Every structure is written in structure tokens, then in C-alpha cells.
Short mmCIF file of C-alpha atoms in Angstrom, two decimals:
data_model
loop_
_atom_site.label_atom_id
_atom_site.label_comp_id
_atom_site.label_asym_id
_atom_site.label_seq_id
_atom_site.Cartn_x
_atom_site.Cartn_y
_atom_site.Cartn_z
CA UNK A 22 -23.00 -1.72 4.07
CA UNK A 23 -20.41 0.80 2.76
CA UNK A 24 -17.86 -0.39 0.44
CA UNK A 25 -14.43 1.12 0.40
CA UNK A 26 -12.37 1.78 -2.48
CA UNK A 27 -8.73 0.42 -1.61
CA UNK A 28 -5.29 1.10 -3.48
CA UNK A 29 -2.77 -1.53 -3.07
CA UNK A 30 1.01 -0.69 -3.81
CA UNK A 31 2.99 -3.57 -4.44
CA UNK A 32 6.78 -2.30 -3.11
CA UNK A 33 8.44 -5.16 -5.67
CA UNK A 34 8.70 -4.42 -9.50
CA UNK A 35 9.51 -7.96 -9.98
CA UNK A 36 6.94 -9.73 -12.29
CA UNK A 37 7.19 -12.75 -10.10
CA UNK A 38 7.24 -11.32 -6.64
CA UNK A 39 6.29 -12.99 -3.57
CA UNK A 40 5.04 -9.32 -2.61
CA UNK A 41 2.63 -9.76 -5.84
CA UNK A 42 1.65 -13.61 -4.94
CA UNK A 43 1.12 -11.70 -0.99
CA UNK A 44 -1.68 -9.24 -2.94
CA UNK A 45 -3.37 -11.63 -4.70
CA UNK A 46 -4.04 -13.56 -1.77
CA UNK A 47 -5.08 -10.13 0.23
CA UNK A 48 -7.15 -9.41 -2.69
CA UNK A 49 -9.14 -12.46 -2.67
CA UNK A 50 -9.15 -12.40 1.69
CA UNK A 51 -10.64 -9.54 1.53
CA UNK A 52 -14.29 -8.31 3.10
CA UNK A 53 -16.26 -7.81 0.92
CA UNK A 54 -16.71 -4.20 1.49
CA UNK A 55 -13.06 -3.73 0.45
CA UNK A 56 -13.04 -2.67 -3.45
CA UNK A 57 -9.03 -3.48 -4.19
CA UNK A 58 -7.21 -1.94 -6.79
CA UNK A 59 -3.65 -1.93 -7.91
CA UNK A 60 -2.29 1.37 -8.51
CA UNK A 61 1.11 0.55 -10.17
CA UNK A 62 4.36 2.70 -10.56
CA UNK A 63 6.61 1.05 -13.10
CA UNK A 64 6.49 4.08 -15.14
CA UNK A 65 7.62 6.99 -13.00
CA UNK A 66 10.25 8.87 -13.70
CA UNK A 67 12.54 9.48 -10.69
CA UNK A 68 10.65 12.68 -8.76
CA UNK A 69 12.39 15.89 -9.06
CA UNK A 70 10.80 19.35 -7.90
CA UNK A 71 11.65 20.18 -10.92
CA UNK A 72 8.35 18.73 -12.12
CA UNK A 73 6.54 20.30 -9.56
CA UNK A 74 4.70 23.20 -11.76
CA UNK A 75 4.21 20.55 -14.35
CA UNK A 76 3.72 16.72 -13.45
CA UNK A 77 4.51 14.57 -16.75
CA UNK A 78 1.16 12.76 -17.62
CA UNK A 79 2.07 9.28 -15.72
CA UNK A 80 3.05 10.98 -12.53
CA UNK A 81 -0.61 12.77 -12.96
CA UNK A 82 -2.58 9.51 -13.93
CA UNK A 83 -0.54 8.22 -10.88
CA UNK A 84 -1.93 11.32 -8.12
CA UNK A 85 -5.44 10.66 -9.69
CA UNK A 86 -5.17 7.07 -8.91
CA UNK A 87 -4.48 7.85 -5.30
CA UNK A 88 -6.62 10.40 -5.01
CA UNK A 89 -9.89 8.16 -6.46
CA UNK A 90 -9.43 5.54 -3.49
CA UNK A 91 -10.26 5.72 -0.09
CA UNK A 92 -7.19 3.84 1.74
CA UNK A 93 -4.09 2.83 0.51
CA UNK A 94 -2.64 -0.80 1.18
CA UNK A 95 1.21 -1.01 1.40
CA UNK A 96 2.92 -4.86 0.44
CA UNK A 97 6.16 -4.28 0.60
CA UNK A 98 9.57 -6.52 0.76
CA UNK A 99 12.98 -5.41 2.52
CA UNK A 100 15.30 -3.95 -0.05
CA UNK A 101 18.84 -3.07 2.47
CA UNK A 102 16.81 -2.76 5.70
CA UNK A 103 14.48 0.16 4.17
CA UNK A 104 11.65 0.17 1.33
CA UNK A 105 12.46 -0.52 -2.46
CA UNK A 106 13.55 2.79 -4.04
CA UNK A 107 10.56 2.74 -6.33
CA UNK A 108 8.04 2.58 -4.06
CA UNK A 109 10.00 5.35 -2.32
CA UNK A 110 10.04 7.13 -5.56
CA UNK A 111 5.66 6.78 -5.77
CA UNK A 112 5.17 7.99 -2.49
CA UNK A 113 7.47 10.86 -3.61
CA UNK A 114 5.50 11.64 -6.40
CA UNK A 115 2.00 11.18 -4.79
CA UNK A 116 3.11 13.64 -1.44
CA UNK A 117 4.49 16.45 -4.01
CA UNK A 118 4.33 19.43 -4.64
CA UNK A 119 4.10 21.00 -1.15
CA UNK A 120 0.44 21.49 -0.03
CA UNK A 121 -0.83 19.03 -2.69
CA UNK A 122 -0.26 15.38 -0.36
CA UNK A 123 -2.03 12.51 -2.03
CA UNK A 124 -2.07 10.88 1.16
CA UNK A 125 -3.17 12.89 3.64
CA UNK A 126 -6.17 11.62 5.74
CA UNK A 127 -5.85 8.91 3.72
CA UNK A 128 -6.04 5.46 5.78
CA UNK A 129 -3.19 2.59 5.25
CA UNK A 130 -1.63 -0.10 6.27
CA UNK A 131 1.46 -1.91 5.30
CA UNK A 132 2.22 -5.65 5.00
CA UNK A 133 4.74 -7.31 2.86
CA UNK A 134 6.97 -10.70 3.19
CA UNK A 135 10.65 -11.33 2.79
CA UNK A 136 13.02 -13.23 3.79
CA UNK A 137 12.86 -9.96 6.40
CA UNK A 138 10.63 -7.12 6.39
CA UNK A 139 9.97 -5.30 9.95
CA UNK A 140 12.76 -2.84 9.33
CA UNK A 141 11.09 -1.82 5.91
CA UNK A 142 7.99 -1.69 7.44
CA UNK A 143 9.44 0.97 10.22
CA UNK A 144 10.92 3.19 7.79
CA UNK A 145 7.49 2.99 5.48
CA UNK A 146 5.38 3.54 8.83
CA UNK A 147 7.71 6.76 9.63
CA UNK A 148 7.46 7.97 5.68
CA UNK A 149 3.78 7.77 6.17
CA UNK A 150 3.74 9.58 9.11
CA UNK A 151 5.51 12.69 7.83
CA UNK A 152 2.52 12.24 4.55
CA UNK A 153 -0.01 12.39 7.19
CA UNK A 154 -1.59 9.18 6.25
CA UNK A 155 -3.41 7.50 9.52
CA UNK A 156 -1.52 4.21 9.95
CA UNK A 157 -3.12 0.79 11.16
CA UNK A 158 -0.75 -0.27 13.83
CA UNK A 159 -2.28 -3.24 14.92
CA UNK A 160 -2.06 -5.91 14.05
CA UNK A 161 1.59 -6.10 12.55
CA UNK A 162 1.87 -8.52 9.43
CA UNK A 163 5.39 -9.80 8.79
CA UNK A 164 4.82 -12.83 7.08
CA UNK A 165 7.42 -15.32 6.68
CA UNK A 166 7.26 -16.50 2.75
CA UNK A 167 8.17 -20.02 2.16
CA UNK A 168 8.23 -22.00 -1.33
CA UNK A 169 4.40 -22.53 -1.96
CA UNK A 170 3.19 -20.95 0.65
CA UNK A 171 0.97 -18.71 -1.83
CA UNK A 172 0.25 -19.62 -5.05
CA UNK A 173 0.94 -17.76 -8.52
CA UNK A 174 -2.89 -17.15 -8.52
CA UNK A 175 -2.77 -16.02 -5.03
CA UNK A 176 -4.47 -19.31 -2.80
CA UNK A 177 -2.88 -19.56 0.33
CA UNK A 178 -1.79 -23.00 1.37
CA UNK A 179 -1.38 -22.82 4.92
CA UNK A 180 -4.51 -22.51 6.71
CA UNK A 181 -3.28 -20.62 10.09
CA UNK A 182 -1.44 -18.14 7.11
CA UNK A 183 -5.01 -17.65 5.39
CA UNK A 184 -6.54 -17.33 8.55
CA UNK A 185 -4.52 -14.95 9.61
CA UNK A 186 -4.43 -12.86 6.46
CA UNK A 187 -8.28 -12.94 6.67
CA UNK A 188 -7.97 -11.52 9.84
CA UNK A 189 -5.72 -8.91 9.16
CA UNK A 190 -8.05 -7.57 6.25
CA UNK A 191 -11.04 -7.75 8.23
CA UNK A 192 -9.28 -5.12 10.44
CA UNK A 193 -7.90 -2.95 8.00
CA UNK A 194 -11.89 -2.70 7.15
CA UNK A 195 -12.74 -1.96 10.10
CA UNK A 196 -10.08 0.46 10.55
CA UNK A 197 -10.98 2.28 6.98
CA UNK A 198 -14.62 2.57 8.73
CA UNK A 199 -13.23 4.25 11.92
CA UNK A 200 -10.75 6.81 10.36
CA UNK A 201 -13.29 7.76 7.67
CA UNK A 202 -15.65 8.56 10.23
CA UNK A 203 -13.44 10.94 12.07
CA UNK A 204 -11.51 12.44 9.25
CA UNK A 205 -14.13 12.02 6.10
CA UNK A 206 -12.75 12.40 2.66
CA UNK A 207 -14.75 15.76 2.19
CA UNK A 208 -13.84 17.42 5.07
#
């Protein structure tokens, strides 16, 4: 049984995001074949190409966190119909300079709640798409976040939710295990 190293990118910077509460939950639903990690963001500067001949250290600890996982989880709210302009700002960072696209062949999938987030979701799916990163379409995962739905510690209280979040990480295994077959990591 292969495991798979997964990054998780939480789109909220908010210390008490239902986004964060969303990836605890994920983390503990997952397979176990699923090694998650966060890879956090706080700390970049806004990208510039400026920095392009020379990253600043974070925005190189940042590349080498992408670069040591296998698939990249996306758990995103709805900031103004789009993604939050940090997590825009990361995927900046990690697709720069030209030629040198952290995400590239790189499986993900992107799930987040809000009081909306299928807009956000479209405009992350078509970001990723330009990156090159193969995209789990299926299923979609817009959940609908209600006051104790998820716990600070990330237990989910509705059972037809956890179910459902079980599922949805059982597929993005399964999907990991398909795209790294085609498109291995060493190729």
C-alpha cells in the first residue's frame, strides 16, 4: 500500500477559519494512505518578478514545501466571488519563475466552505489549469458551513457531512493513485 504525501493550502489566513476547522476534519477523514501536511503562506511577500533571479528564503522554503509532496489539497472560502488574494499570491510564488512550476503534474483538488464558494472554486480550478496541475473534478465539494457543524478540533457533527467528506477523500486517493501512474513524479 503506497502512501501519498499530501499538501493542504488553507485559502483563509484567519486563525479561526471555518476553512481551517474544514482541514482538520479532512485531515482526520482521511485514508490512511494520505500523509497530510499543511504548507502555510502567512509569510510571503506579495510576488514580484522582480524576485525571480533571487527568491527571498520564505518564498524558497515555500517552493520546497510544494515540491516535497505528491498532491496538493486546496480548502478555500469565497473572498468577492474569486479566491483570497493570499492564496492567489502562493500559487504565484510556487508557479514562478517561468519554466520552474511547482505544480505541474502535480495532482489536486479543491474544497472549501462559505457562506458561498463554487465561484471561488471555478476561478481556482481555471488558475490550476493554466499551472498544469491535473484537477479532480469529481466529485465537487461545496459544503455549506453551519454553527457547529465542525468542531475547533476538527470532528464533524453531522453524520451525512462526515460521510460525505470521507468519501470525498477516499477519491482524491484514488485519484492521486491514477494520475501518479500516468504522469509519475520522475518522469
Amino acid at each position: 500500500m503506497a502512501i501519498h504525501k499530501v499538501g493542504y493550502l488553507i485559502g483563509s489566513l484567519a486563525r479561526e477559519s471555518i476553512n481551517r476547522k474544514l482541514a482538520k476534519a479532512l485531515v482526520q477523514l482521511a485514508p490512511p494512505e494520505l500523509e497530510m501536511t499543511e504548507i502555510a503562506f502567512r509569510d510571503l511577500p506579495l510576488y514580484s518578478y522582480d524576485y525571480d533571479a533571487d527568491f527571498p528564503p520564505v518564498a524558497r522554503d515555500f517552493k520546497k514545501a510544494i515540491a516535497s509532496v505528491q498532491a496538493v489539497l486546496f480548502v478555500t472560502p469565497e473572498y468577492n466571488r474569486s479566491i483570497p488574494g493570499g492564496l492567489k499570491n502562493a500559487i504565484d510564488w510556487a508557479s514562478r519563475p517561468y519554466g520552474k512550476n511547482s505544480f505541474a503534474r502535480k495532482p489536486s483538488a479543491v474544497i472549501g466552505t462559505s457562506p458561498g464558494t463554487a465561484v471561488a472554486q471555478q476561478s481556482l480550478r481555471s488558475v490550476l489549469s493554466f499551472c498544469n496541475s491535473p484537477q479532480m473534478n469529481a466529485p465537487e465539494a461545496y459544503i455549506q458551513f453551519t454553527p457547529g457543524l465542525i468542531t475547533a478540533d476538527g470532528e464533524v457533527t453531522v453524520e451525512s457531512t462526515e460521510d460525505f467528506l470521507r468519501s470525498y477523500m477516499a477519491e482524491f486517493h484514488m485519484f492521486i493513485a491514477r494520475v501518479l501512474q500516468v504522469l509519475p513524479p520522475d518522469a
